[in-house]
Short mmCIF file of C-alpha atoms in Angstrom, two decimals:
data_model
loop_
_atom_site.label_atom_id
_atom_site.label_comp_id
_atom_site.label_asym_id
_atom_site.label_seq_id
_atom_site.Cartn_x
_atom_site.Cartn_y
_atom_site.Cartn_z
CA MET G 27 155.59 173.90 85.49
CA SER G 28 152.55 172.83 87.53
CA LEU G 29 152.48 169.44 85.80
CA ARG G 30 156.11 168.71 86.58
CA ASP G 31 155.88 170.11 90.10
CA GLY G 32 152.64 168.22 90.73
CA TRP G 33 154.18 164.95 89.57
CA ARG G 34 157.20 165.52 91.79
CA LEU G 35 154.96 166.30 94.75
CA ALA G 36 152.91 163.15 94.12
CA MET G 37 155.91 160.85 93.74
CA GLY G 38 157.83 162.40 96.62
CA THR G 39 154.84 162.25 98.97
CA LEU G 40 153.13 158.99 98.02
CA THR G 41 156.15 156.81 97.17
CA ARG G 42 159.74 156.29 98.25
CA VAL G 43 161.00 156.99 94.75
CA PRO G 44 163.63 159.75 95.04
CA VAL G 45 162.64 162.84 93.07
CA ARG G 46 163.64 166.47 93.10
CA PRO G 47 161.37 168.62 95.26
CA PRO G 48 158.78 170.68 93.40
CA GLY G 49 159.78 174.24 92.63
CA VAL G 50 156.39 175.61 93.62
CA ILE G 51 153.71 174.12 95.85
CA ASP G 52 150.44 175.93 95.32
CA ARG G 53 146.82 174.90 94.79
CA ARG G 54 147.41 173.94 91.15
CA THR G 55 150.43 171.85 92.08
CA ALA G 56 148.47 170.14 94.85
CA ALA G 57 145.57 169.40 92.50
CA THR G 58 147.92 167.93 89.90
CA ALA G 59 149.59 165.78 92.55
CA MET G 60 146.31 164.33 93.79
CA LEU G 61 145.02 163.71 90.27
CA SER G 62 148.30 161.91 89.51
CA ALA G 63 148.02 159.65 92.55
CA PRO G 64 146.76 156.55 90.68
CA LEU G 65 149.70 156.74 88.26
CA THR G 66 152.21 156.77 91.11
CA ALA G 67 150.89 153.34 92.15
CA VAL G 68 151.62 151.67 88.80
CA PRO G 69 155.05 150.24 89.79
CA ALA G 70 153.70 148.89 93.08
CA ALA G 71 150.65 147.49 91.28
CA ALA G 72 152.95 145.64 88.88
CA GLY G 73 154.86 144.17 91.82
CA VAL G 74 151.67 143.00 93.51
CA ALA G 75 150.45 141.48 90.25
CA LEU G 76 153.75 139.60 89.96
CA LEU G 77 153.34 138.18 93.45
CA VAL G 78 149.80 137.00 92.68
CA TRP G 79 151.10 135.40 89.47
CA LEU G 80 153.84 133.64 91.46
CA GLY G 81 151.10 132.30 93.69
CA GLN G 82 149.28 130.98 90.64
CA GLU G 83 152.49 129.31 89.48
CA LYS G 84 152.81 127.59 92.89
CA ALA G 85 156.06 129.45 93.60
CA LEU G 86 154.37 131.05 96.63
CA ALA G 87 151.56 129.91 98.88
CA PRO G 88 148.46 132.11 98.30
CA LEU G 89 148.53 133.68 101.75
CA VAL G 90 152.27 134.31 101.49
CA ALA G 91 151.68 136.06 98.17
CA GLY G 92 148.94 138.15 99.80
CA LEU G 93 151.05 139.13 102.80
CA LEU G 94 154.03 139.99 100.61
CA GLY G 95 151.77 142.07 98.39
CA VAL G 96 150.54 144.12 101.35
CA ALA G 97 154.12 144.44 102.62
CA LEU G 98 155.25 145.69 99.21
CA LEU G 99 152.54 148.34 99.13
CA ALA G 100 153.44 149.46 102.63
CA TRP G 101 157.14 149.63 101.77
CA VAL G 102 156.65 151.57 98.54
CA SER G 103 154.41 154.11 100.28
CA ARG G 104 156.77 154.41 103.26
CA MET G 105 153.92 153.17 105.47
CA LEU G 106 152.24 156.55 104.87
CA HIS G 107 148.71 155.28 104.32
CA LEU G 108 148.79 152.66 107.05
CA ASP G 109 150.16 155.22 109.49
CA GLY G 110 147.32 157.54 108.52
CA LEU G 111 144.77 154.79 109.13
CA SER G 112 146.19 154.04 112.58
CA ASP G 113 146.34 157.70 113.62
CA THR G 114 142.85 158.43 112.32
CA VAL G 115 141.25 155.52 114.18
CA ASP G 116 143.13 156.45 117.35
CA GLY G 117 141.99 160.06 117.08
CA LEU G 118 138.36 159.20 116.42
CA THR G 119 138.19 156.72 119.29
CA ALA G 120 140.17 158.77 121.81
CA SER G 121 137.60 161.51 122.29
CA THR G 122 134.48 163.13 120.92
CA ASP G 123 136.18 166.50 121.25
CA ARG G 124 137.57 167.74 117.93
CA GLU G 125 140.73 169.34 119.30
CA ARG G 126 141.55 166.35 121.47
CA SER G 127 141.09 163.97 118.53
CA LEU G 128 143.36 166.08 116.32
CA ALA G 129 145.98 166.23 119.07
CA VAL G 130 145.99 162.44 119.37
CA MET G 131 146.33 162.10 115.60
CA ARG G 132 149.21 164.58 115.58
CA SER G 133 151.10 162.67 118.25
CA GLY G 134 151.90 159.85 115.84
CA THR G 135 151.90 157.10 118.45
CA ALA G 136 149.85 153.97 117.80
CA GLY G 137 147.21 153.25 120.42
CA PRO G 138 145.16 150.08 120.90
CA ALA G 139 142.42 151.14 118.48
CA GLY G 140 144.93 152.01 115.78
CA VAL G 141 146.75 148.71 116.20
CA VAL G 142 143.50 146.74 115.95
CA ALA G 143 142.56 148.68 112.81
CA LEU G 144 145.93 147.87 111.24
CA VAL G 145 145.65 144.18 112.07
CA VAL G 146 142.14 143.95 110.64
CA VAL G 147 142.90 145.90 107.47
CA ILE G 148 146.22 144.18 106.76
CA GLY G 149 144.55 140.82 107.39
CA LEU G 150 141.62 141.56 105.07
CA GLN G 151 143.88 142.89 102.33
CA SER G 152 146.19 139.89 102.57
CA VAL G 153 143.28 137.44 102.41
CA GLY G 154 141.77 139.39 99.51
CA LEU G 155 145.00 139.19 97.52
CA ALA G 156 145.39 135.52 98.43
CA ALA G 157 141.91 134.85 97.04
CA LEU G 158 142.92 136.43 93.74
CA VAL G 159 145.58 133.75 93.34
CA GLY G 160 142.71 131.36 92.64
CA GLN G 161 141.22 133.60 89.94
CA GLU G 162 142.30 133.25 86.32
CA HIS G 163 142.69 137.00 85.93
CA GLY G 164 143.92 137.52 89.49
CA PRO G 165 147.12 139.44 88.62
CA TRP G 166 145.19 141.91 86.48
CA LEU G 167 142.57 142.38 89.19
CA ALA G 168 145.26 142.92 91.82
CA ALA G 169 147.00 145.58 89.74
CA ALA G 170 143.71 147.30 88.90
CA VAL G 171 142.50 147.63 92.48
CA VAL G 172 145.85 148.94 93.73
CA ILE G 173 145.79 151.69 91.12
CA ALA G 174 142.09 152.39 91.65
CA SER G 175 142.48 152.71 95.42
CA ARG G 176 144.62 155.81 94.88
CA ALA G 177 141.72 157.46 93.05
CA ALA G 178 140.34 158.00 96.55
CA LEU G 179 142.78 160.89 96.95
CA PRO G 180 141.44 163.28 94.28
CA LEU G 181 137.89 162.57 95.45
CA ALA G 182 138.85 163.23 99.08
CA CYS G 183 140.55 166.48 98.03
CA THR G 184 137.66 167.72 95.90
CA ARG G 185 136.64 171.33 96.30
CA GLY G 186 134.13 171.63 99.10
CA VAL G 187 135.90 169.15 101.39
CA PRO G 188 137.61 171.31 104.05
CA ALA G 189 140.89 170.84 105.84
CA ALA G 190 140.63 169.95 109.53
CA ARG G 191 143.51 172.24 110.48
CA PRO G 192 145.44 175.05 108.79
CA GLU G 193 148.76 173.22 108.55
CA GLY G 194 150.07 169.88 107.35
CA LEU G 195 149.59 167.81 104.21
CA GLY G 196 145.82 167.91 104.50
CA ALA G 197 145.76 171.69 104.46
CA THR G 198 148.00 171.74 101.38
CA VAL G 199 145.80 169.51 99.25
CA ALA G 200 142.31 169.77 100.78
CA GLY G 201 139.78 171.27 98.41
CA SER G 202 142.38 171.71 95.68
CA VAL G 203 140.92 169.37 93.06
CA PRO G 204 138.06 170.56 90.81
CA ARG G 205 135.07 168.24 90.92
CA VAL G 206 134.98 167.26 87.24
CA PRO G 207 138.62 166.09 86.99
CA ALA G 208 138.24 164.21 90.28
CA VAL G 209 135.20 162.35 88.96
CA VAL G 210 136.92 161.67 85.63
CA VAL G 211 139.92 160.12 87.40
CA TRP G 212 137.60 158.00 89.53
CA LEU G 213 135.68 156.82 86.45
CA LEU G 214 138.92 155.90 84.69
CA ALA G 215 140.05 153.96 87.75
CA ALA G 216 136.65 152.29 88.02
CA GLY G 217 136.83 151.42 84.32
CA LEU G 218 140.17 149.73 84.90
CA VAL G 219 138.64 147.55 87.62
CA TRP G 220 135.58 146.81 85.51
CA ALA G 221 137.76 145.83 82.55
CA ALA G 222 139.84 143.43 84.63
CA ALA G 223 136.81 141.95 86.39
CA LEU G 224 134.12 141.91 83.73
CA LEU G 225 135.80 141.29 80.38
CA PRO G 226 136.10 137.55 81.10
CA GLY G 227 132.35 137.55 81.82
CA PHE G 228 129.76 139.30 83.96
CA ASP G 229 130.33 139.18 87.70
CA LEU G 230 128.42 141.09 90.36
CA GLY G 231 131.41 141.49 92.69
CA GLY G 232 133.57 143.10 90.01
CA LEU G 233 130.71 145.34 88.91
CA LEU G 234 130.02 146.60 92.42
CA ALA G 235 133.63 146.95 93.59
CA PRO G 236 134.24 150.61 92.58
CA VAL G 237 130.74 151.60 93.71
CA LEU G 238 131.21 150.04 97.13
CA ALA G 239 134.64 151.67 97.44
CA ALA G 240 133.14 155.06 96.60
CA LEU G 241 130.42 154.58 99.24
CA ALA G 242 133.04 153.60 101.82
CA LEU G 243 135.09 156.66 100.90
CA ALA G 244 132.04 158.92 101.21
CA SER G 245 131.37 157.47 104.66
CA CYS G 246 134.97 158.11 105.76
CA LEU G 247 134.81 161.70 104.56
CA ALA G 248 131.44 162.28 106.25
CA VAL G 249 132.83 161.07 109.57
CA ALA G 250 135.99 163.15 109.17
CA VAL G 251 134.08 166.34 108.40
CA ARG G 252 131.58 165.79 111.21
CA ARG G 253 134.08 164.76 113.88
CA LEU G 254 137.25 166.59 112.85
CA GLY G 255 135.99 169.46 110.75
CA GLY G 256 137.62 168.14 107.58
CA VAL G 257 140.47 166.04 106.28
CA THR G 258 144.07 165.74 107.37
CA GLY G 259 146.98 163.87 105.82
CA ASP G 260 146.13 160.98 108.15
CA VAL G 261 142.53 160.92 106.98
CA LEU G 262 143.68 160.80 103.36
CA GLY G 263 145.86 157.80 104.13
CA ALA G 264 142.94 156.09 105.85
CA CYS G 265 140.77 156.74 102.78
CA VAL G 266 143.28 154.95 100.57
CA GLU G 267 143.49 151.92 102.86
CA VAL G 268 139.72 151.65 103.28
CA SER G 269 139.21 151.94 99.52
CA LEU G 270 141.80 149.26 98.81
CA THR G 271 140.28 146.92 101.38
CA VAL G 272 136.76 147.27 99.99
CA LEU G 273 137.96 146.85 96.40
CA LEU G 274 139.90 143.70 97.28
CA LEU G 275 137.01 142.16 99.20
CA ALA G 276 134.66 142.83 96.29
CA VAL G 277 136.86 141.63 93.41
CA SER G 278 138.09 138.58 95.32
CA SER G 279 134.53 137.30 95.01
CA VAL G 280 134.82 137.21 91.19
CA GLY G 281 133.59 133.82 90.09
CA LEU G 282 131.94 133.25 93.46
CA VAL G 283 129.10 135.76 93.40
#
């Protein structure tokens, strides 16, 4: 039952695909949901790959393909990750006091810092996808990094990473994933990126992409634990967006580095 309930929790939380609610939501269900996160991104990854391919076929301008790709990801995820990024940045910049920062994040309104973060991240992701239009294996790279970016979730929910507050999505999934499965999922996701980037030939950007994304994720988690006391649902969304941005910036340099 935990597998089915975990898959339903993952799809119902991370996508707009309509699914029946899980029968039981416990630590095992939460762990299964987070470990399943990369698989939930497969349909969106296919859509982004199609847009990059359309750019290669001159049916779309590269930047249009990139912007539409980011819009598709936002739509499929119900803006969940972007909203988390905005709220997290607003909370961290609003105050050095933990409770005040969490209160700002809970409010759900976008402040100046959150808006700037969204503009920068959406811009970087769009440009990164646009750059893949010029790469022979661009569609495969685009699909790989979208799927791999969701591997940030099991790592961020690994046992030992606390929840910032006792309620909310973060409290449900924080610390629920055993370390070994989390690392295995990350390695599989990294392998997908390496396959798409390196099989045509060695490239430093493709080789470093998952490593740089993991370092960026570790930095995000360190800041969240130090400033907020742990992760929240917003922090998890921010981790996904930061990971995707770093992956795109790295792989878009394939053939250039």
